[in-house]
Amino acid sequence: MRVYVPLTLPALAEAYKTGELGTGPFVAYAVTPGLREWYLSEDIEELEYAALSRAALASLRLLAADPDALRRRVVVAVDVPDGAVSTDPDRALEPAALGEVTVKTGVPLAKAAAVHVDAEDAERDVTAAADALEAADGGDDDAQFTVDGADDHELLWYATQEIPNLVGLG
């Protein structure tokens, strides 16, 4: 199963240093039955993009919690055995939990298929979105508009060999 792991650049740097994406359990996003039902599509590429987008929002939440992190969303795509992933069926259709899975085991960074990161020109909008997240969660429509503005920036695709350059170790 392909899962999308939300990170920050400092967390990606740590994963690069340790060789572990996560030791388990940790949250990731994937094409789940709930996401399929919500998205109303059978096109696997569209569904995977929706899961990637959910992970990008989770990365934004990580940025909001880490004011020192460079304001770029980071998502690592990795394939894990189906048995290494679980979902909470009671939360499957909750808007906040769409596509959310728990990866129960450690995942070596070497298993990553790709890394998706915001371009430098997204930093201003991502910063504003991270700052507005709490108000948006509280129902502020203007803040939600600001948060949604981060989605105007497509995450760029990077090969795993480019991770050292992304985290300043190349």
PDB file of N, CA, C and O in Angstrom, residues 31-80:
ATOM      1  N   VAL A  31      -5.137   5.789   0.306  1.00  0.00           N
ATOM      2  CA  VAL A  31      -6.444   5.615  -0.309  1.00  0.00           C
ATOM      3  C   VAL A  31      -7.189   4.589   0.538  1.00  0.00           C
ATOM      4  O   VAL A  31      -6.935   3.393   0.454  1.00  0.00           O
ATOM      5  N   THR A  32      -8.070   5.088   1.388  1.00  0.00           N
ATOM      6  CA  THR A  32      -8.860   4.251   2.284  1.00  0.00           C
ATOM      7  C   THR A  32     -10.295   4.161   1.754  1.00  0.00           C
ATOM      8  O   THR A  32     -10.697   4.971   0.908  1.00  0.00           O
ATOM      9  N   PRO A  33     -11.080   3.210   2.253  1.00  0.00           N
ATOM     10  CA  PRO A  33     -12.495   3.169   1.835  1.00  0.00           C
ATOM     11  C   PRO A  33     -13.224   4.487   2.109  1.00  0.00           C
ATOM     12  O   PRO A  33     -14.012   4.940   1.281  1.00  0.00           O
ATOM     13  N   GLY A  34     -12.943   5.109   3.243  1.00  0.00           N
ATOM     14  CA  GLY A  34     -13.582   6.391   3.557  1.00  0.00           C
ATOM     15  C   GLY A  34     -13.202   7.480   2.569  1.00  0.00           C
ATOM     16  O   GLY A  34     -14.046   8.292   2.166  1.00  0.00           O
ATOM     17  N   LEU A  35     -11.929   7.513   2.175  1.00  0.00           N
ATOM     18  CA  LEU A  35     -11.486   8.507   1.193  1.00  0.00           C
ATOM     19  C   LEU A  35     -12.143   8.241  -0.151  1.00  0.00           C
ATOM     20  O   LEU A  35     -12.583   9.177  -0.828  1.00  0.00           O
ATOM     21  N   ARG A  36     -12.259   6.971  -0.528  1.00  0.00           N
ATOM     22  CA  ARG A  36     -12.927   6.624  -1.792  1.00  0.00           C
ATOM     23  C   ARG A  36     -14.374   7.105  -1.793  1.00  0.00           C
ATOM     24  O   ARG A  36     -14.858   7.664  -2.780  1.00  0.00           O
ATOM     25  N   GLU A  37     -15.061   6.885  -0.682  1.00  0.00           N
ATOM     26  CA  GLU A  37     -16.466   7.273  -0.587  1.00  0.00           C
ATOM     27  C   GLU A  37     -16.614   8.789  -0.625  1.00  0.00           C
ATOM     28  O   GLU A  37     -17.514   9.327  -1.262  1.00  0.00           O
ATOM     29  N   TRP A  38     -15.723   9.493   0.063  1.00  0.00           N
ATOM     30  CA  TRP A  38     -15.779  10.944   0.113  1.00  0.00           C
ATOM     31  C   TRP A  38     -15.451  11.562  -1.243  1.00  0.00           C
ATOM     32  O   TRP A  38     -16.106  12.494  -1.691  1.00  0.00           O
ATOM     33  N   TYR A  39     -14.430  11.009  -1.929  1.00  0.00           N
ATOM     34  CA  TYR A  39     -13.947  11.609  -3.164  1.00  0.00           C
ATOM     35  C   TYR A  39     -14.798  11.238  -4.381  1.00  0.00           C
ATOM     36  O   TYR A  39     -14.784  11.916  -5.392  1.00  0.00           O
ATOM     37  N   LEU A  40     -15.523  10.143  -4.276  1.00  0.00           N
ATOM     38  CA  LEU A  40     -16.419   9.692  -5.344  1.00  0.00           C
ATOM     39  C   LEU A  40     -15.713   9.515  -6.689  1.00  0.00           C
ATOM     40  O   LEU A  40     -16.142  10.026  -7.712  1.00  0.00           O
ATOM     41  N   SER A  41     -14.613   8.798  -6.653  1.00  0.00           N
ATOM     42  CA  SER A  41     -13.886   8.516  -7.890  1.00  0.00           C
ATOM     43  C   SER A  41     -13.290   7.117  -7.802  1.00  0.00           C
ATOM     44  O   SER A  41     -12.951   6.654  -6.717  1.00  0.00           O
ATOM     45  N   GLU A  42     -13.166   6.494  -8.932  1.00  0.00           N
ATOM     46  CA  GLU A  42     -12.488   5.196  -8.993  1.00  0.00           C
ATOM     47  C   GLU A  42     -11.117   5.327  -9.649  1.00  0.00           C
ATOM     48  O   GLU A  42     -10.397   4.348  -9.774  1.00  0.00           O
ATOM     49  N   ASP A  43     -10.759   6.539 -10.071  1.00  0.00           N
ATOM     50  CA  ASP A  43      -9.465   6.779 -10.707  1.00  0.00           C
ATOM     51  C   ASP A  43      -8.387   6.780  -9.618  1.00  0.00           C
ATOM     52  O   ASP A  43      -8.341   7.676  -8.773  1.00  0.00           O
ATOM     53  N   ILE A  44      -7.523   5.779  -9.638  1.00  0.00           N
ATOM     54  CA  ILE A  44      -6.535   5.613  -8.575  1.00  0.00           C
ATOM     55  C   ILE A  44      -5.581   6.804  -8.491  1.00  0.00           C
ATOM     56  O   ILE A  44      -5.165   7.197  -7.393  1.00  0.00           O
ATOM     57  N   GLU A  45      -5.243   7.402  -9.624  1.00  0.00           N
ATOM     58  CA  GLU A  45      -4.354   8.566  -9.587  1.00  0.00           C
ATOM     59  C   GLU A  45      -5.018   9.747  -8.885  1.00  0.00           C
ATOM     60  O   GLU A  45      -4.371  10.450  -8.107  1.00  0.00           O
ATOM     61  N   GLU A  46      -6.307   9.959  -9.144  1.00  0.00           N
ATOM     62  CA  GLU A  46      -7.028  11.026  -8.454  1.00  0.00           C
ATOM     63  C   GLU A  46      -7.117  10.734  -6.964  1.00  0.00           C
ATOM     64  O   GLU A  46      -6.969  11.634  -6.135  1.00  0.00           O
ATOM     65  N   LEU A  47      -7.368   9.488  -6.612  1.00  0.00           N
ATOM     66  CA  LEU A  47      -7.478   9.111  -5.202  1.00  0.00           C
ATOM     67  C   LEU A  47      -6.133   9.269  -4.486  1.00  0.00           C
ATOM     68  O   LEU A  47      -6.082   9.733  -3.345  1.00  0.00           O
ATOM     69  N   GLU A  48      -5.055   8.883  -5.145  1.00  0.00           N
ATOM     70  CA  GLU A  48      -3.735   9.049  -4.540  1.00  0.00           C
ATOM     71  C   GLU A  48      -3.400  10.532  -4.381  1.00  0.00           C
ATOM     72  O   GLU A  48      -2.795  10.927  -3.386  1.00  0.00           O
ATOM     73  N   TYR A  49      -3.812  11.352  -5.332  1.00  0.00           N
ATOM     74  CA  TYR A  49      -3.600  12.795  -5.201  1.00  0.00           C
ATOM     75  C   TYR A  49      -4.391  13.342  -4.013  1.00  0.00           C
ATOM     76  O   TYR A  49      -3.911  14.208  -3.272  1.00  0.00           O
ATOM     77  N   ALA A  50      -5.598  12.832  -3.817  1.00  0.00           N
ATOM     78  CA  ALA A  50      -6.404  13.258  -2.665  1.00  0.00           C
ATOM     79  C   ALA A  50      -5.710  12.858  -1.361  1.00  0.00           C
ATOM     80  O   ALA A  50      -5.673  13.643  -0.405  1.00  0.00           O
ATOM     81  N   ALA A  51      -5.141  11.658  -1.298  1.00  0.00           N
ATOM     82  CA  ALA A  51      -4.417  11.216  -0.101  1.00  0.00           C
ATOM     83  C   ALA A  51      -3.171  12.083   0.119  1.00  0.00           C
ATOM     84  O   ALA A  51      -2.867  12.477   1.251  1.00  0.00           O
ATOM     85  N   LEU A  52      -2.465  12.398  -0.959  1.00  0.00           N
ATOM     86  CA  LEU A  52      -1.298  13.283  -0.874  1.00  0.00           C
ATOM     87  C   LEU A  52      -1.720  14.661  -0.346  1.00  0.00           C
ATOM     88  O   LEU A  52      -1.041  15.247   0.500  1.00  0.00           O
ATOM     89  N   SER A  53      -2.844  15.158  -0.800  1.00  0.00           N
ATOM     90  CA  SER A  53      -3.341  16.457  -0.352  1.00  0.00           C
ATOM     91  C   SER A  53      -3.694  16.434   1.134  1.00  0.00           C
ATOM     92  O   SER A  53      -3.450  17.405   1.851  1.00  0.00           O
ATOM     93  N   ARG A  54      -4.253  15.333   1.596  1.00  0.00           N
ATOM     94  CA  ARG A  54      -4.566  15.196   3.029  1.00  0.00           C
ATOM     95  C   ARG A  54      -3.268  15.204   3.839  1.00  0.00           C
ATOM     96  O   ARG A  54      -3.192  15.805   4.905  1.00  0.00           O
ATOM     97  N   ALA A  55      -2.244  14.539   3.323  1.00  0.00           N
ATOM     98  CA  ALA A  55      -0.945  14.528   4.006  1.00  0.00           C
ATOM     99  C   ALA A  55      -0.318  15.923   3.999  1.00  0.00           C
ATOM    100  O   ALA A  55       0.328  16.319   4.969  1.00  0.00           O
ATOM    101  N   ALA A  56      -0.512  16.667   2.922  1.00  0.00           N
ATOM    102  CA  ALA A  56       0.019  18.035   2.857  1.00  0.00           C
ATOM    103  C   ALA A  56      -0.637  18.913   3.920  1.00  0.00           C
ATOM    104  O   ALA A  56       0.029  19.740   4.559  1.00  0.00           O
ATOM    105  N   LEU A  57      -1.933  18.721   4.155  1.00  0.00           N
ATOM    106  CA  LEU A  57      -2.611  19.458   5.212  1.00  0.00           C
ATOM    107  C   LEU A  57      -2.055  19.060   6.583  1.00  0.00           C
ATOM    108  O   LEU A  57      -1.840  19.912   7.451  1.00  0.00           O
ATOM    109  N   ALA A  58      -1.785  17.779   6.768  1.00  0.00           N
ATOM    110  CA  ALA A  58      -1.186  17.321   8.032  1.00  0.00           C
ATOM    111  C   ALA A  58       0.209  17.906   8.206  1.00  0.00           C
ATOM    112  O   ALA A  58       0.608  18.254   9.324  1.00  0.00           O
ATOM    113  N   SER A  59       0.955  18.036   7.124  1.00  0.00           N
ATOM    114  CA  SER A  59       2.269  18.667   7.187  1.00  0.00           C
ATOM    115  C   SER A  59       2.125  20.125   7.601  1.00  0.00           C
ATOM    116  O   SER A  59       2.926  20.639   8.396  1.00  0.00           O
ATOM    117  N   LEU A  60       1.100  20.794   7.091  1.00  0.00           N
ATOM    118  CA  LEU A  60       0.837  22.175   7.482  1.00  0.00           C
ATOM    119  C   LEU A  60       0.585  22.261   8.990  1.00  0.00           C
ATOM    120  O   LEU A  60       1.058  23.168   9.664  1.00  0.00           O
ATOM    121  N   ARG A  61      -0.117  21.273   9.533  1.00  0.00           N
ATOM    122  CA  ARG A  61      -0.372  21.242  10.982  1.00  0.00           C
ATOM    123  C   ARG A  61       0.944  21.063  11.754  1.00  0.00           C
ATOM    124  O   ARG A  61       1.134  21.658  12.808  1.00  0.00           O
ATOM    125  N   LEU A  62       1.837  20.246  11.207  1.00  0.00           N
ATOM    126  CA  LEU A  62       3.150  20.081  11.847  1.00  0.00           C
ATOM    127  C   LEU A  62       3.927  21.391  11.824  1.00  0.00           C
ATOM    128  O   LEU A  62       4.616  21.733  12.793  1.00  0.00           O
ATOM    129  N   LEU A  63       3.820  22.120  10.732  1.00  0.00           N
ATOM    130  CA  LEU A  63       4.492  23.422  10.643  1.00  0.00           C
ATOM    131  C   LEU A  63       3.911  24.412  11.652  1.00  0.00           C
ATOM    132  O   LEU A  63       4.653  25.183  12.264  1.00  0.00           O
ATOM    133  N   ALA A  64       2.595  24.380  11.821  1.00  0.00           N
ATOM    134  CA  ALA A  64       1.963  25.279  12.792  1.00  0.00           C
ATOM    135  C   ALA A  64       2.462  24.995  14.204  1.00  0.00           C
ATOM    136  O   ALA A  64       2.561  25.906  15.027  1.00  0.00           O
ATOM    137  N   ALA A  65       2.810  23.740  14.468  1.00  0.00           N
ATOM    138  CA  ALA A  65       3.297  23.354  15.796  1.00  0.00           C
ATOM    139  C   ALA A  65       4.796  23.585  15.966  1.00  0.00           C
ATOM    140  O   ALA A  65       5.308  23.489  17.076  1.00  0.00           O
ATOM    141  N   ASP A  66       5.511  23.856  14.872  1.00  0.00           N
ATOM    142  CA  ASP A  66       6.960  24.042  14.925  1.00  0.00           C
ATOM    143  C   ASP A  66       7.323  25.376  14.264  1.00  0.00           C
ATOM    144  O   ASP A  66       7.657  25.411  13.075  1.00  0.00           O
ATOM    145  N   PRO A  67       7.269  26.463  15.023  1.00  0.00           N
ATOM    146  CA  PRO A  67       7.503  27.778  14.419  1.00  0.00           C
ATOM    147  C   PRO A  67       8.909  27.969  13.865  1.00  0.00           C
ATOM    148  O   PRO A  67       9.137  28.882  13.072  1.00  0.00           O
ATOM    149  N   ASP A  68       9.863  27.117  14.231  1.00  0.00           N
ATOM    150  CA  ASP A  68      11.231  27.263  13.734  1.00  0.00           C
ATOM    151  C   ASP A  68      11.477  26.546  12.405  1.00  0.00           C
ATOM    152  O   ASP A  68      12.505  26.757  11.766  1.00  0.00           O
ATOM    153  N   ALA A  69      10.548  25.695  11.993  1.00  0.00           N
ATOM    154  CA  ALA A  69      10.728  24.932  10.746  1.00  0.00           C
ATOM    155  C   ALA A  69      10.524  25.835   9.538  1.00  0.00           C
ATOM    156  O   ALA A  69       9.647  26.702   9.532  1.00  0.00           O
ATOM    157  N   LEU A  70      11.333  25.632   8.513  1.00  0.00           N
ATOM    158  CA  LEU A  70      11.166  26.333   7.248  1.00  0.00           C
ATOM    159  C   LEU A  70       9.757  26.061   6.739  1.00  0.00           C
ATOM    160  O   LEU A  70       9.291  24.915   6.769  1.00  0.00           O
ATOM    161  N   ARG A  71       9.066  27.068   6.286  1.00  0.00           N
ATOM    162  CA  ARG A  71       7.649  26.988   5.947  1.00  0.00           C
ATOM    163  C   ARG A  71       7.417  26.347   4.586  1.00  0.00           C
ATOM    164  O   ARG A  71       6.948  26.968   3.643  1.00  0.00           O
ATOM    165  N   ARG A  72       7.727  25.068   4.511  1.00  0.00           N
ATOM    166  CA  ARG A  72       7.444  24.278   3.314  1.00  0.00           C
ATOM    167  C   ARG A  72       6.850  22.958   3.756  1.00  0.00           C
ATOM    168  O   ARG A  72       7.388  22.281   4.624  1.00  0.00           O
ATOM    169  N   ARG A  73       5.728  22.610   3.145  1.00  0.00           N
ATOM    170  CA  ARG A  73       5.110  21.314   3.452  1.00  0.00           C
ATOM    171  C   ARG A  73       5.956  20.208   2.832  1.00  0.00           C
ATOM    172  O   ARG A  73       6.522  20.365   1.752  1.00  0.00           O
ATOM    173  N   VAL A  74       6.026  19.071   3.535  1.00  0.00           N
ATOM    174  CA  VAL A  74       6.810  17.926   3.082  1.00  0.00           C
ATOM    175  C   VAL A  74       5.961  16.671   3.230  1.00  0.00           C
ATOM    176  O   VAL A  74       5.366  16.451   4.288  1.00  0.00           O
ATOM    177  N   VAL A  75       5.922  15.864   2.179  1.00  0.00           N
ATOM    178  CA  VAL A  75       5.216  14.587   2.219  1.00  0.00           C
ATOM    179  C   VAL A  75       6.113  13.546   1.562  1.00  0.00           C
ATOM    180  O   VAL A  75       6.608  13.753   0.454  1.00  0.00           O
ATOM    181  N   VAL A  76       6.316  12.426   2.264  1.00  0.00           N
ATOM    182  CA  VAL A  76       7.110  11.327   1.717  1.00  0.00           C
ATOM    183  C   VAL A  76       6.163  10.209   1.311  1.00  0.00           C
ATOM    184  O   VAL A  76       5.330   9.763   2.110  1.00  0.00           O
ATOM    185  N   ALA A  77       6.273   9.765   0.066  1.00  0.00           N
ATOM    186  CA  ALA A  77       5.484   8.638  -0.430  1.00  0.00           C
ATOM    187  C   ALA A  77       6.298   7.373  -0.243  1.00  0.00           C
ATOM    188  O   ALA A  77       7.461   7.310  -0.643  1.00  0.00           O
ATOM    189  N   VAL A  78       5.679   6.374   0.378  1.00  0.00           N
ATOM    190  CA  VAL A  78       6.388   5.131   0.656  1.00  0.00           C
ATOM    191  C   VAL A  78       5.414   3.958   0.536  1.00  0.00           C
ATOM    192  O   VAL A  78       4.228   4.085   0.849  1.00  0.00           O
ATOM    193  N   ASP A  79       5.917   2.847   0.029  1.00  0.00           N
ATOM    194  CA  ASP A  79       5.108   1.639  -0.066  1.00  0.00           C
ATOM    195  C   ASP A  79       5.400   0.752   1.132  1.00  0.00           C
ATOM    196  O   ASP A  79       6.559   0.486   1.445  1.00  0.00           O
ATOM    197  N   VAL A  80       4.335   0.335   1.815  1.00  0.00           N
ATOM    198  CA  VAL A  80       4.459  -0.528   2.984  1.00  0.00           C
ATOM    199  C   VAL A  80       3.543  -1.730   2.787  1.00  0.00           C
ATOM    200  O   VAL A  80       2.567  -1.665   2.037  1.00  0.00           O
TER     201      VAL A  80
END
